[in-house]
PDB file of C-alpha atoms and ligand atoms in Angstrom:
ATOM      1  CA  MET A  14      -0.382   0.132  -0.366  1.00 56.00           C
ATOM      2  CA  ALA A  15       1.640   3.130  -0.963  1.00 74.00           C
ATOM      3  CA  GLN A  16       2.841   5.265   1.851  1.00 80.00           C
ATOM      4  CA  LEU A  17       1.297   9.256   2.606  1.00 81.00           C
ATOM      5  CA  LYS A  18       2.294  12.261   1.935  1.00 83.00           C
ATOM      6  CA  HIS A  19       2.359  15.808   2.637  1.00 82.00           C
ATOM      7  CA  GLY A  20       0.204  16.616  -0.081  1.00 82.00           C
ATOM      8  CA  ASP A  21      -2.315  13.376   0.346  1.00 83.00           C
ATOM      9  CA  VAL A  22      -3.226  15.119   4.241  1.00 85.00           C
ATOM     10  CA  LYS A  23      -3.400  19.226   3.585  1.00 87.00           C
ATOM     11  CA  GLY A  24      -5.956  20.803   3.740  1.00 91.00           C
ATOM     12  CA  LYS A  25      -8.122  17.306   5.689  1.00 94.00           C
ATOM     13  CA  ILE A  26      -8.770  15.662   9.065  1.00 95.00           C
ATOM     14  CA  LEU A  27      -6.596  12.354   9.336  1.00 95.00           C
ATOM     15  CA  THR A  28      -8.407   9.627  11.403  1.00 96.00           C
ATOM     16  CA  VAL A  29      -7.371   5.880  12.442  1.00 96.00           C
ATOM     17  CA  ASN A  30      -9.652   5.229   9.728  1.00 95.00           C
ATOM     18  CA  GLY A  31      -8.146   7.622   7.062  1.00 93.00           C
ATOM     19  CA  LEU A  32      -9.148  11.045   5.331  1.00 93.00           C
ATOM     20  CA  ILE A  33     -12.578  13.018   6.517  1.00 96.00           C
ATOM     21  CA  GLU A  34     -12.850  16.683   4.710  1.00 97.00           C
ATOM     22  CA  PRO A  35     -13.139  18.701   7.289  1.00 96.00           C
ATOM     23  CA  HIS A  36     -16.749  19.355   7.071  1.00 96.00           C
ATOM     24  CA  ASP A  37     -17.238  16.252   7.613  1.00 96.00           C
ATOM     25  CA  LEU A  38     -16.426  16.015  11.186  1.00 97.00           C
ATOM     26  CA  GLY A  39     -19.268  17.883  12.864  1.00 97.00           C
ATOM     27  CA  LYS A  40     -19.414  18.242  16.314  1.00 98.00           C
ATOM     28  CA  THR A  41     -16.362  17.718  17.904  1.00 98.00           C
ATOM     29  CA  ILE A  42     -15.228  17.296  21.562  1.00 97.00           C
ATOM     30  CA  CYS A  43     -11.330  17.790  21.342  1.00 96.00           C
ATOM     31  CA  HIS A  44      -9.590  15.588  24.811  1.00 97.00           C
ATOM     32  CA  GLU A  45     -11.067  12.721  25.432  1.00 97.00           C
ATOM     33  CA  HIS A  46      -9.454   9.529  26.517  1.00 97.00           C
ATOM     34  CA  LEU A  47     -11.383   6.527  25.534  1.00 98.00           C
ATOM     35  CA  PHE A  48      -8.715   4.203  26.682  1.00 98.00           C
ATOM     36  CA  ILE A  49      -6.026   5.065  29.458  1.00 97.00           C
ATOM     37  CA  ASP A  50      -4.135   3.926  31.859  1.00 97.00           C
ATOM     38  CA  PHE A  51      -3.131   6.050  34.091  1.00 96.00           C
ATOM     39  CA  ARG A  52      -1.518   4.300  36.983  1.00 96.00           C
ATOM     40  CA  VAL A  53       1.035   7.015  36.332  1.00 93.00           C
ATOM     41  CA  VAL A  54      -1.096   9.344  38.313  1.00 93.00           C
ATOM     42  CA  TYR A  55      -0.579   6.474  41.737  1.00 96.00           C
ATOM     43  CA  GLN A  56      -0.227   8.267  44.935  1.00 96.00           C
ATOM     44  CA  ASP A  57      -0.112   5.942  48.118  1.00 97.00           C
ATOM     45  CA  PRO A  58      -3.166   5.855  50.589  1.00 97.00           C
ATOM     46  CA  PRO A  59      -2.509   9.053  52.953  1.00 95.00           C
ATOM     47  CA  LEU A  60      -3.292   6.750  56.149  1.00 96.00           C
ATOM     48  CA  LYS A  61      -0.744   3.609  56.214  1.00 95.00           C
ATOM     49  CA  LYS A  62      -4.272   0.931  57.351  1.00 95.00           C
ATOM     50  CA  ASP A  63      -6.140   1.965  54.148  1.00 95.00           C
ATOM     51  CA  TYR A  64      -3.147   0.469  51.848  1.00 96.00           C
ATOM     52  CA  LYS A  65      -5.722  -2.362  51.310  1.00 96.00           C
ATOM     53  CA  LYS A  66      -8.097  -0.355  49.692  1.00 96.00           C
ATOM     54  CA  SER A  67      -5.797   0.396  46.622  1.00 97.00           C
ATOM     55  CA  LEU A  68      -5.723  -2.698  45.351  1.00 97.00           C
ATOM     56  CA  GLU A  69      -9.228  -3.048  45.761  1.00 97.00           C
ATOM     57  CA  LYS A  70     -11.922  -3.361  42.711  1.00 97.00           C
ATOM     58  CA  VAL A  71     -14.135  -0.331  41.762  1.00 97.00           C
ATOM     59  CA  SER A  72     -17.136  -1.224  43.693  1.00 97.00           C
ATOM     60  CA  LEU A  73     -20.068   0.242  45.624  1.00 97.00           C
ATOM     61  CA  GLY A  74     -18.842  -0.576  49.115  1.00 96.00           C
ATOM     62  CA  ASN A  75     -15.185   1.197  48.434  1.00 97.00           C
ATOM     63  CA  LEU A  76     -17.200   4.009  46.024  1.00 97.00           C
ATOM     64  CA  GLY A  77     -17.146   7.197  48.278  1.00 97.00           C
ATOM     65  CA  TRP A  78     -13.431   6.049  49.514  1.00 97.00           C
ATOM     66  CA  ILE A  79     -12.618   6.489  46.138  1.00 97.00           C
ATOM     67  CA  ARG A  80     -13.753   9.166  44.705  1.00 97.00           C
ATOM     68  CA  ASN A  81     -11.653  11.433  48.398  1.00 97.00           C
ATOM     69  CA  TYR A  82      -8.557   9.070  47.120  1.00 97.00           C
ATOM     70  CA  TRP A  83      -9.511   8.975  43.264  1.00 97.00           C
ATOM     71  CA  ASN A  84      -5.516   8.300  42.409  1.00 97.00           C
ATOM     72  CA  SER A  85      -5.013   6.073  45.207  1.00 98.00           C
ATOM     73  CA  ASN A  86      -6.919   3.315  43.761  1.00 98.00           C
ATOM     74  CA  LYS A  87      -5.663   1.504  40.798  1.00 97.00           C
ATOM     75  CA  ASP A  88      -8.490   0.050  39.184  1.00 97.00           C
ATOM     76  CA  ASN A  89     -10.661   3.337  39.384  1.00 98.00           C
ATOM     77  CA  LEU A  90      -7.086   4.432  37.306  1.00 98.00           C
ATOM     78  CA  ILE A  91      -7.726   2.151  34.049  1.00 97.00           C
ATOM     79  CA  LEU A  92      -9.865   2.635  31.732  1.00 97.00           C
ATOM     80  CA  ASN A  93     -10.076  -0.569  29.624  1.00 97.00           C
ATOM     81  CA  SER A  94     -13.484  -1.958  29.008  1.00 97.00           C
ATOM     82  CA  TYR A  95     -14.259  -2.316  24.949  1.00 98.00           C
ATOM     83  CA  GLU A  96     -16.870  -2.750  25.802  1.00 98.00           C
ATOM     84  CA  ASP A  97     -18.176  -0.141  28.703  1.00 97.00           C
ATOM     85  CA  THR A  98     -16.578   2.433  26.054  1.00 98.00           C
ATOM     86  CA  LEU A  99     -18.932   1.143  22.691  1.00 98.00           C
ATOM     87  CA  TYR A 100     -21.568   1.366  24.853  1.00 98.00           C
ATOM     88  CA  GLU A 101     -20.862   4.843  25.722  1.00 98.00           C
ATOM     89  CA  LEU A 102     -19.579   6.227  21.933  1.00 98.00           C
ATOM     90  CA  ASN A 103     -23.511   4.712  21.204  1.00 98.00           C
ATOM     91  CA  ASP A 104     -24.795   7.353  23.806  1.00 97.00           C
ATOM     92  CA  PHE A 105     -22.627   9.759  22.761  1.00 97.00           C
ATOM     93  CA  LYS A 106     -23.264  10.011  19.176  1.00 96.00           C
ATOM     94  CA  GLU A 107     -27.187  10.887  19.392  1.00 96.00           C
ATOM     95  CA  TYR A 108     -24.812  14.605  20.446  1.00 96.00           C
ATOM     96  CA  GLY A 109     -21.914  14.560  18.472  1.00 97.00           C
ATOM     97  CA  ASP A 110     -19.564  12.774  15.682  1.00 98.00           C
ATOM     98  CA  SER A 111     -15.805  13.459  16.237  1.00 98.00           C
ATOM     99  CA  ILE A 112     -13.349  12.645  19.173  1.00 98.00           C
ATOM    100  CA  VAL A 113      -9.801  13.545  19.289  1.00 98.00           C
ATOM    101  CA  GLU A 114      -8.161  10.969  21.174  1.00 98.00           C
ATOM    102  CA  LEU A 115      -5.049  12.128  23.240  1.00 97.00           C
ATOM    103  CA  THR A 116      -3.816   9.157  24.419  1.00 97.00           C
ATOM    104  CA  SER A 117      -0.073   9.830  23.334  1.00 95.00           C
ATOM    105  CA  ILE A 118       2.371   7.369  23.126  1.00 92.00           C
ATOM    106  CA  GLY A 119       3.594   6.025  26.512  1.00 90.00           C
ATOM    107  CA  SER A 120       2.440   4.417  29.568  1.00 93.00           C
ATOM    108  CA  ILE A 121      -0.691   5.739  29.638  1.00 95.00           C
ATOM    109  CA  ARG A 122      -1.517   4.110  25.821  1.00 94.00           C
ATOM    110  CA  LEU A 123      -3.300   0.227  26.699  1.00 94.00           C
ATOM    111  CA  LYS A 124      -1.477  -2.324  23.938  1.00 91.00           C
ATOM    112  CA  ASN A 125      -3.346  -2.197  21.003  1.00 93.00           C
ATOM    113  CA  HIS A 126      -4.758   1.712  21.912  1.00 95.00           C
ATOM    114  CA  ALA A 127      -5.051   2.713  18.579  1.00 95.00           C
ATOM    115  CA  GLU A 128      -6.242  -1.244  16.887  1.00 95.00           C
ATOM    116  CA  ARG A 129      -8.968  -0.533  19.587  1.00 97.00           C
ATOM    117  CA  LEU A 130      -9.674   3.271  17.908  1.00 97.00           C
ATOM    118  CA  LYS A 131      -9.923   2.008  14.646  1.00 97.00           C
ATOM    119  CA  SER A 132     -12.760  -0.782  15.734  1.00 97.00           C
ATOM    120  CA  LEU A 133     -14.589   1.060  18.134  1.00 98.00           C
ATOM    121  CA  SER A 134     -14.732   3.605  14.623  1.00 98.00           C
ATOM    122  CA  SER A 135     -15.915   1.335  12.466  1.00 97.00           C
ATOM    123  CA  ALA A 136     -18.503  -0.292  14.506  1.00 98.00           C
ATOM    124  CA  THR A 137     -20.026   3.509  14.882  1.00 98.00           C
ATOM    125  CA  ASN A 138     -19.071   5.703  12.020  1.00 97.00           C
ATOM    126  CA  LEU A 139     -17.729   8.173  14.990  1.00 98.00           C
ATOM    127  CA  ASN A 140     -15.078   9.784  13.623  1.00 98.00           C
ATOM    128  CA  ILE A 141     -12.152   9.474  16.078  1.00 98.00           C
ATOM    129  CA  ILE A 142      -8.132  11.448  15.349  1.00 98.00           C
ATOM    130  CA  LEU A 143      -5.203  10.208  17.224  1.00 97.00           C
ATOM    131  CA  GLY A 144      -3.107  12.153  19.240  1.00 97.00           C
ATOM    132  CA  SER A 145       0.804  11.208  18.566  1.00 96.00           C
ATOM    133  CA  GLY A 146       4.039  12.575  20.570  1.00 97.00           C
ATOM    134  CA  PHE A 147       4.824  12.195  24.199  1.00 97.00           C
ATOM    135  CA  TYR A 148       3.561  12.562  27.729  1.00 96.00           C
ATOM    136  CA  VAL A 149       4.415  13.723  30.848  1.00 95.00           C
ATOM    137  CA  ASP A 150       8.375  12.052  31.887  1.00 95.00           C
ATOM    138  CA  ASN A 151       7.246   9.373  34.066  1.00 93.00           C
ATOM    139  CA  SER A 152       5.231   7.541  31.379  1.00 94.00           C
ATOM    140  CA  LEU A 153       7.841   8.202  28.304  1.00 96.00           C
ATOM    141  CA  PRO A 154       9.086   4.123  27.019  1.00 94.00           C
ATOM    142  CA  GLU A 155      12.847   3.579  27.847  1.00 92.00           C
ATOM    143  CA  PHE A 156      13.837   4.266  23.923  1.00 94.00           C
ATOM    144  CA  PHE A 157      12.895   7.910  25.012  1.00 95.00           C
ATOM    145  CA  LYS A 158      15.184   8.724  27.139  1.00 92.00           C
ATOM    146  CA  ASN A 159      18.637   7.743  24.336  1.00 95.00           C
ATOM    147  CA  LYS A 160      17.041   9.594  21.653  1.00 97.00           C
ATOM    148  CA  ASN A 161      18.017  13.076  20.400  1.00 97.00           C
ATOM    149  CA  VAL A 162      15.282  15.490  19.530  1.00 97.00           C
ATOM    150  CA  LYS A 163      15.458  14.951  15.468  1.00 97.00           C
ATOM    151  CA  ASP A 164      14.854  10.744  16.866  1.00 97.00           C
ATOM    152  CA  ILE A 165      11.566  12.059  18.536  1.00 97.00           C
ATOM    153  CA  SER A 166      10.757  14.513  16.286  1.00 97.00           C
ATOM    154  CA  ASP A 167      11.231  12.026  12.897  1.00 95.00           C
ATOM    155  CA  ILE A 168       9.050   9.658  15.608  1.00 94.00           C
ATOM    156  CA  ILE A 169       6.085  11.701  16.080  1.00 95.00           C
ATOM    157  CA  ILE A 170       6.081  12.882  12.369  1.00 93.00           C
ATOM    158  CA  SER A 171       6.492   8.964  10.724  1.00 90.00           C
ATOM    159  CA  ASP A 172       2.946   8.232  12.739  1.00 89.00           C
ATOM    160  CA  PHE A 173       1.302  10.415  10.393  1.00 88.00           C
ATOM    161  CA  PHE A 174       2.614   9.154   7.055  1.00 85.00           C
ATOM    162  CA  ASN A 175       2.033   5.484   7.709  1.00 82.00           C
ATOM    163  CA  PRO A 176       0.655   3.899   4.243  1.00 79.00           C
ATOM    164  CA  VAL A 177      -3.234   3.982   3.593  1.00 74.00           C
ATOM    165  CA  ASN A 178      -3.901   0.136   5.637  1.00 76.00           C
ATOM    166  CA  LYS A 179      -2.044   1.269   9.018  1.00 87.00           C
ATOM    167  CA  ILE A 180      -3.037   3.304  11.599  1.00 93.00           C
ATOM    168  CA  SER A 181      -2.068   7.467  11.529  1.00 93.00           C
ATOM    169  CA  SER A 182      -2.125  10.181  13.825  1.00 95.00           C
ATOM    170  CA  GLY A 183      -4.253  12.955  13.345  1.00 96.00           C
ATOM    171  CA  VAL A 184      -2.798  15.431  15.224  1.00 97.00           C
ATOM    172  CA  ILE A 185       0.319  15.721  17.865  1.00 97.00           C
ATOM    173  CA  GLY A 186      -0.805  15.931  21.595  1.00 94.00           C
ATOM    174  CA  GLU A 187      -1.747  15.515  24.222  1.00 96.00           C
ATOM    175  CA  ILE A 188       1.599  16.825  25.053  1.00 97.00           C
ATOM    176  CA  GLY A 189       2.521  16.086  28.971  1.00 96.00           C
ATOM    177  CA  CYS A 190       4.678  18.782  30.969  1.00 96.00           C
ATOM    178  CA  SER A 191       5.404  18.640  34.416  1.00 96.00           C
ATOM    179  CA  TYR A 192       5.623  21.859  36.529  1.00 96.00           C
ATOM    180  CA  PRO A 193       9.013  22.767  36.283  1.00 97.00           C
ATOM    181  CA  LEU A 194       9.488  21.175  32.649  1.00 97.00           C
ATOM    182  CA  THR A 195      11.825  17.979  33.036  1.00 97.00           C
ATOM    183  CA  GLU A 196      14.528  17.560  30.297  1.00 96.00           C
ATOM    184  CA  ASN A 197      12.765  15.558  29.116  1.00 97.00           C
ATOM    185  CA  GLU A 198       9.580  17.009  28.359  1.00 97.00           C
ATOM    186  CA  LYS A 199      11.559  20.585  27.371  1.00 97.00           C
ATOM    187  CA  LYS A 200      12.832  17.282  24.292  1.00 97.00           C
ATOM    188  CA  SER A 201       9.572  16.088  23.715  1.00 97.00           C
ATOM    189  CA  LEU A 202       7.993  19.999  23.664  1.00 97.00           C
ATOM    190  CA  LYS A 203      10.801  20.645  21.117  1.00 97.00           C
ATOM    191  CA  ALA A 204      10.428  17.754  19.089  1.00 98.00           C
ATOM    192  CA  SER A 205       6.264  18.993  18.669  1.00 97.00           C
ATOM    193  CA  ALA A 206       6.900  21.764  17.574  1.00 97.00           C
ATOM    194  CA  ILE A 207       9.394  21.058  15.061  1.00 97.00           C
ATOM    195  CA  ALA A 208       7.343  17.971  13.511  1.00 96.00           C
ATOM    196  CA  GLN A 209       4.075  20.294  13.703  1.00 95.00           C
ATOM    197  CA  GLN A 210       5.638  22.152  11.507  1.00 94.00           C
ATOM    198  CA  LYS A 211       6.863  19.534   8.948  1.00 93.00           C
ATOM    199  CA  THR A 212       3.016  18.073   9.534  1.00 92.00           C
ATOM    200  CA  GLY A 213       0.792  20.898   9.721  1.00 92.00           C
ATOM    201  CA  ALA A 214      -1.064  19.300  12.234  1.00 94.00           C
ATOM    202  CA  SER A 215      -2.514  21.249  15.359  1.00 95.00           C
ATOM    203  CA  ILE A 216      -0.584  20.233  18.627  1.00 96.00           C
ATOM    204  CA  ILE A 217      -2.152  20.020  21.909  1.00 97.00           C
ATOM    205  CA  ILE A 218      -0.633  20.788  25.139  1.00 97.00           C
ATOM    206  CA  HIS A 219      -0.902  19.720  29.136  1.00 96.00           C
ATOM    207  CA  PRO A 220       0.883  21.604  31.665  1.00 96.00           C
ATOM    208  CA  GLY A 221       1.953  21.039  34.894  1.00 95.00           C
ATOM    209  CA  ARG A 222      -0.334  21.317  37.597  1.00 92.00           C
ATOM    210  CA  ASN A 223       1.320  25.045  38.634  1.00 95.00           C
ATOM    211  CA  GLU A 224      -0.458  28.223  36.922  1.00 96.00           C
ATOM    212  CA  ASN A 225       2.795  28.952  36.735  1.00 96.00           C
ATOM    213  CA  SER A 226       3.350  25.949  34.026  1.00 97.00           C
ATOM    214  CA  PRO A 227       1.963  27.687  30.996  1.00 96.00           C
ATOM    215  CA  PHE A 228       4.242  31.008  30.792  1.00 96.00           C
ATOM    216  CA  GLU A 229       6.995  28.128  31.177  1.00 96.00           C
ATOM    217  CA  ILE A 230       6.038  27.104  28.276  1.00 96.00           C
ATOM    218  CA  ILE A 231       5.561  29.396  26.193  1.00 93.00           C
ATOM    219  CA  GLU A 232       8.957  30.806  27.166  1.00 92.00           C
ATOM    220  CA  TYR A 233      10.946  27.398  26.375  1.00 89.00           C
TER     221      TYR A 233
HETATM  222 ZN1  LIG B  16      -6.015  14.828  28.780  1.00 68.35          ZN
END
């Protein structure tokens, strides 16, 4: 199958099921995670006696506690049910047409993440646009650390120009940032900016959890 070229994707929307025209997007939600392994934000419960609650499955019995300590229960941080997502997308179809799925490369993605999105898009006829690029430092894949800015930007760019029978990303993001930015995150930001220039794709940045973070990112 032929490789996509820049001219093929220019002015179009690149979904997990191929190219569409911008006017086919319809109502679009721009930042969604249909699946995610969000254990990168896990923190032990503040009280030692609650430790075993961190390992329990989410249930009516522990829901009150989990709502107070949402990131101290591992099961609560994983969104991986294909059936539940399909059910919710069929509900969403009454109100919208397209979803931008920003679970970027690294430990937050499930195995077969892109394939699952493609299958959901086919099953529901919704447009799903997958995000490329890298999330926060502690979710980065092992190979990231040994690569330079050019290597990283090449990985992001190549994600947009897969052969037409392979799934491509359609936006860059979410690019994860901590506050203050780590060296890896600076590399990721720089590579994303280069990839944006080369692909023309939109870029979505997740600032660190601090009011100064957006300014640090812009100034960097
Ligand atoms: Zn997000």
